[in-house]
Amino acid sequence: MNPHLFVYGTLMSHTRTEKSLRLGREAELIGPATLRGLLYRISWYPGLVEGDGRVHGEVHRLKDPAASLVWLDAYESIVPGRADNEYERVERIVDLDQGGNLTAWVYFYRADTSAAKPVADGRWT
């Protein structure tokens, strides 16, 4: 199973949220990275959708991907077998700021973004 995870919002290490701290215990931070897409402010959290922009985040290497992805999916409100999940976890190629690229899991937003505010620079702060 792919151990790499790209995060771009509340799970980023600088946020110091309960879940980002848990991720820090269960993964090794590889470093900053970007990914093709567009970022929106959904509420107190962001949503990433397909697009031609660049979204900034960071890549982590999960120590036990199977275990960590269970709680990460739950955090993103993904219910297996349900068609109307707000997010979906997919694999995408991400570009590492240190050079090179790799394939990582990333959570894409699936709901309507027409009322959401774009994050023009692709950086969640």
Short mmCIF file of C-alpha atoms in Angstrom, two decimals:
data_model
loop_
_atom_site.label_atom_id
_atom_site.label_comp_id
_atom_site.label_asym_id
_atom_site.label_seq_id
_atom_site.Cartn_x
_atom_site.Cartn_y
_atom_site.Cartn_z
CA MET A 1 0.00 0.00 0.00
CA ASN A 2 1.24 3.48 -0.88
CA PRO A 3 2.67 5.07 2.31
CA HIS A 4 2.74 8.66 0.99
CA LEU A 5 0.12 11.25 1.93
CA PHE A 6 -0.16 14.82 0.62
CA VAL A 7 -1.94 17.22 3.00
CA TYR A 8 -2.88 20.81 2.25
CA GLY A 9 -5.07 22.08 5.08
CA THR A 10 -5.88 21.28 8.69
CA LEU A 11 -3.56 18.25 8.70
CA MET A 12 -0.44 20.26 7.84
CA SER A 13 2.22 20.15 10.55
CA HIS A 14 2.20 23.91 11.21
CA THR A 15 -1.49 23.88 12.22
CA ARG A 16 -0.75 21.97 15.45
CA THR A 17 -4.30 20.59 15.53
CA GLU A 18 -5.06 17.36 17.39
CA LYS A 19 -5.19 15.45 14.10
CA SER A 20 -2.03 17.03 12.65
CA LEU A 21 -0.19 16.08 15.85
CA ARG A 22 -1.47 12.52 15.52
CA LEU A 23 -0.31 12.44 11.92
CA GLY A 24 3.09 13.66 13.12
CA ARG A 25 3.34 10.68 15.47
CA GLU A 26 2.26 8.19 12.81
CA ALA A 27 4.29 9.49 9.88
CA GLU A 28 7.59 10.98 8.84
CA LEU A 29 7.39 14.46 7.30
CA ILE A 30 9.09 14.30 3.89
CA GLY A 31 8.65 18.01 3.17
CA PRO A 32 6.84 20.71 1.21
CA ALA A 33 5.24 19.79 -2.10
CA THR A 34 2.74 21.00 -4.67
CA LEU A 35 0.02 19.39 -6.72
CA ARG A 36 -2.11 20.44 -9.70
CA GLY A 37 -5.53 21.64 -8.58
CA LEU A 38 -7.56 24.49 -7.16
CA LEU A 39 -8.12 25.22 -3.49
CA TYR A 40 -11.35 26.59 -1.96
CA ARG A 41 -12.32 27.77 1.51
CA ILE A 42 -15.28 25.52 2.27
CA SER A 43 -15.72 26.59 5.91
CA TRP A 44 -13.02 26.43 8.60
CA TYR A 45 -11.38 23.88 6.30
CA PRO A 46 -10.28 23.80 2.64
CA GLY A 47 -11.32 21.70 -0.31
CA LEU A 48 -9.09 20.70 -3.23
CA VAL A 49 -10.60 20.12 -6.67
CA GLU A 50 -9.20 19.33 -10.10
CA GLY A 51 -7.84 22.36 -11.94
CA ASP A 52 -4.86 24.02 -13.56
CA GLY A 53 -3.54 25.87 -10.51
CA ARG A 54 -0.99 24.75 -7.93
CA VAL A 55 -1.90 23.76 -4.39
CA HIS A 56 0.81 23.90 -1.74
CA GLY A 57 1.07 21.36 1.03
CA GLU A 58 3.38 18.75 2.45
CA VAL A 59 4.06 15.05 2.02
CA HIS A 60 4.22 12.54 4.85
CA ARG A 61 5.34 8.90 4.80
CA LEU A 62 2.88 6.89 6.89
CA LYS A 63 4.50 4.28 9.13
CA ASP A 64 1.42 2.01 8.97
CA PRO A 65 -0.66 3.19 5.99
CA ALA A 66 -3.49 0.70 6.49
CA ALA A 67 -4.06 1.81 10.09
CA SER A 68 -3.59 5.55 9.56
CA LEU A 69 -5.79 5.74 6.48
CA VAL A 70 -8.72 4.36 8.50
CA TRP A 71 -8.80 7.33 10.88
CA LEU A 72 -7.82 9.79 8.13
CA ASP A 73 -10.77 8.63 6.01
CA ALA A 74 -13.04 9.00 9.05
CA TYR A 75 -11.65 12.50 9.67
CA GLU A 76 -12.51 13.41 6.07
CA SER A 77 -16.01 11.92 6.61
CA ILE A 78 -15.51 9.16 4.09
CA VAL A 79 -17.99 6.35 4.65
CA PRO A 80 -17.15 3.22 2.61
CA GLY A 81 -19.85 2.36 0.10
CA ARG A 82 -21.52 5.75 0.35
CA ALA A 83 -21.84 7.66 -2.93
CA ASP A 84 -22.24 11.17 -1.47
CA ASN A 85 -19.04 11.51 0.58
CA GLU A 86 -17.76 15.08 0.77
CA TYR A 87 -14.21 13.92 -0.01
CA GLU A 88 -12.58 11.05 -1.82
CA ARG A 89 -9.07 9.70 -1.34
CA VAL A 90 -7.18 9.25 -4.60
CA GLU A 91 -3.57 8.85 -5.69
CA ARG A 92 -1.93 11.73 -7.53
CA ILE A 93 1.59 12.72 -8.53
CA VAL A 94 2.96 15.48 -6.32
CA ASP A 95 6.05 17.59 -6.95
CA LEU A 96 8.47 17.79 -4.03
CA ASP A 97 9.97 21.23 -3.35
CA GLN A 98 13.34 19.50 -2.82
CA GLY A 99 13.12 18.08 -6.35
CA GLY A 100 11.52 15.07 -7.94
CA ASN A 101 8.01 13.75 -7.56
CA LEU A 102 6.13 10.82 -6.13
CA THR A 103 2.65 9.36 -6.01
CA ALA A 104 0.73 10.16 -2.83
CA TRP A 105 -2.75 9.80 -1.42
CA VAL A 106 -4.67 13.06 -1.40
CA TYR A 107 -8.20 14.00 -0.37
CA PHE A 108 -10.17 15.71 -3.14
CA TYR A 109 -13.34 17.65 -2.40
CA ARG A 110 -16.37 16.25 -4.24
CA ALA A 111 -19.18 18.66 -3.32
CA ASP A 112 -20.23 21.85 -5.10
CA THR A 113 -17.76 24.75 -4.82
CA SER A 114 -19.90 27.41 -6.52
CA ALA A 115 -20.53 29.23 -3.21
CA ALA A 116 -17.02 28.65 -1.85
CA LYS A 117 -14.29 31.27 -1.88
CA PRO A 118 -11.22 30.42 -3.99
CA VAL A 119 -7.83 30.43 -2.26
CA ALA A 120 -6.03 32.16 -5.11
CA ASP A 121 -2.45 31.36 -4.12
CA GLY A 122 -3.24 27.71 -3.30
CA ARG A 123 -1.91 28.06 0.26
CA TRP A 124 -4.09 27.27 3.28
CA THR A 125 -3.10 29.46 6.22
#
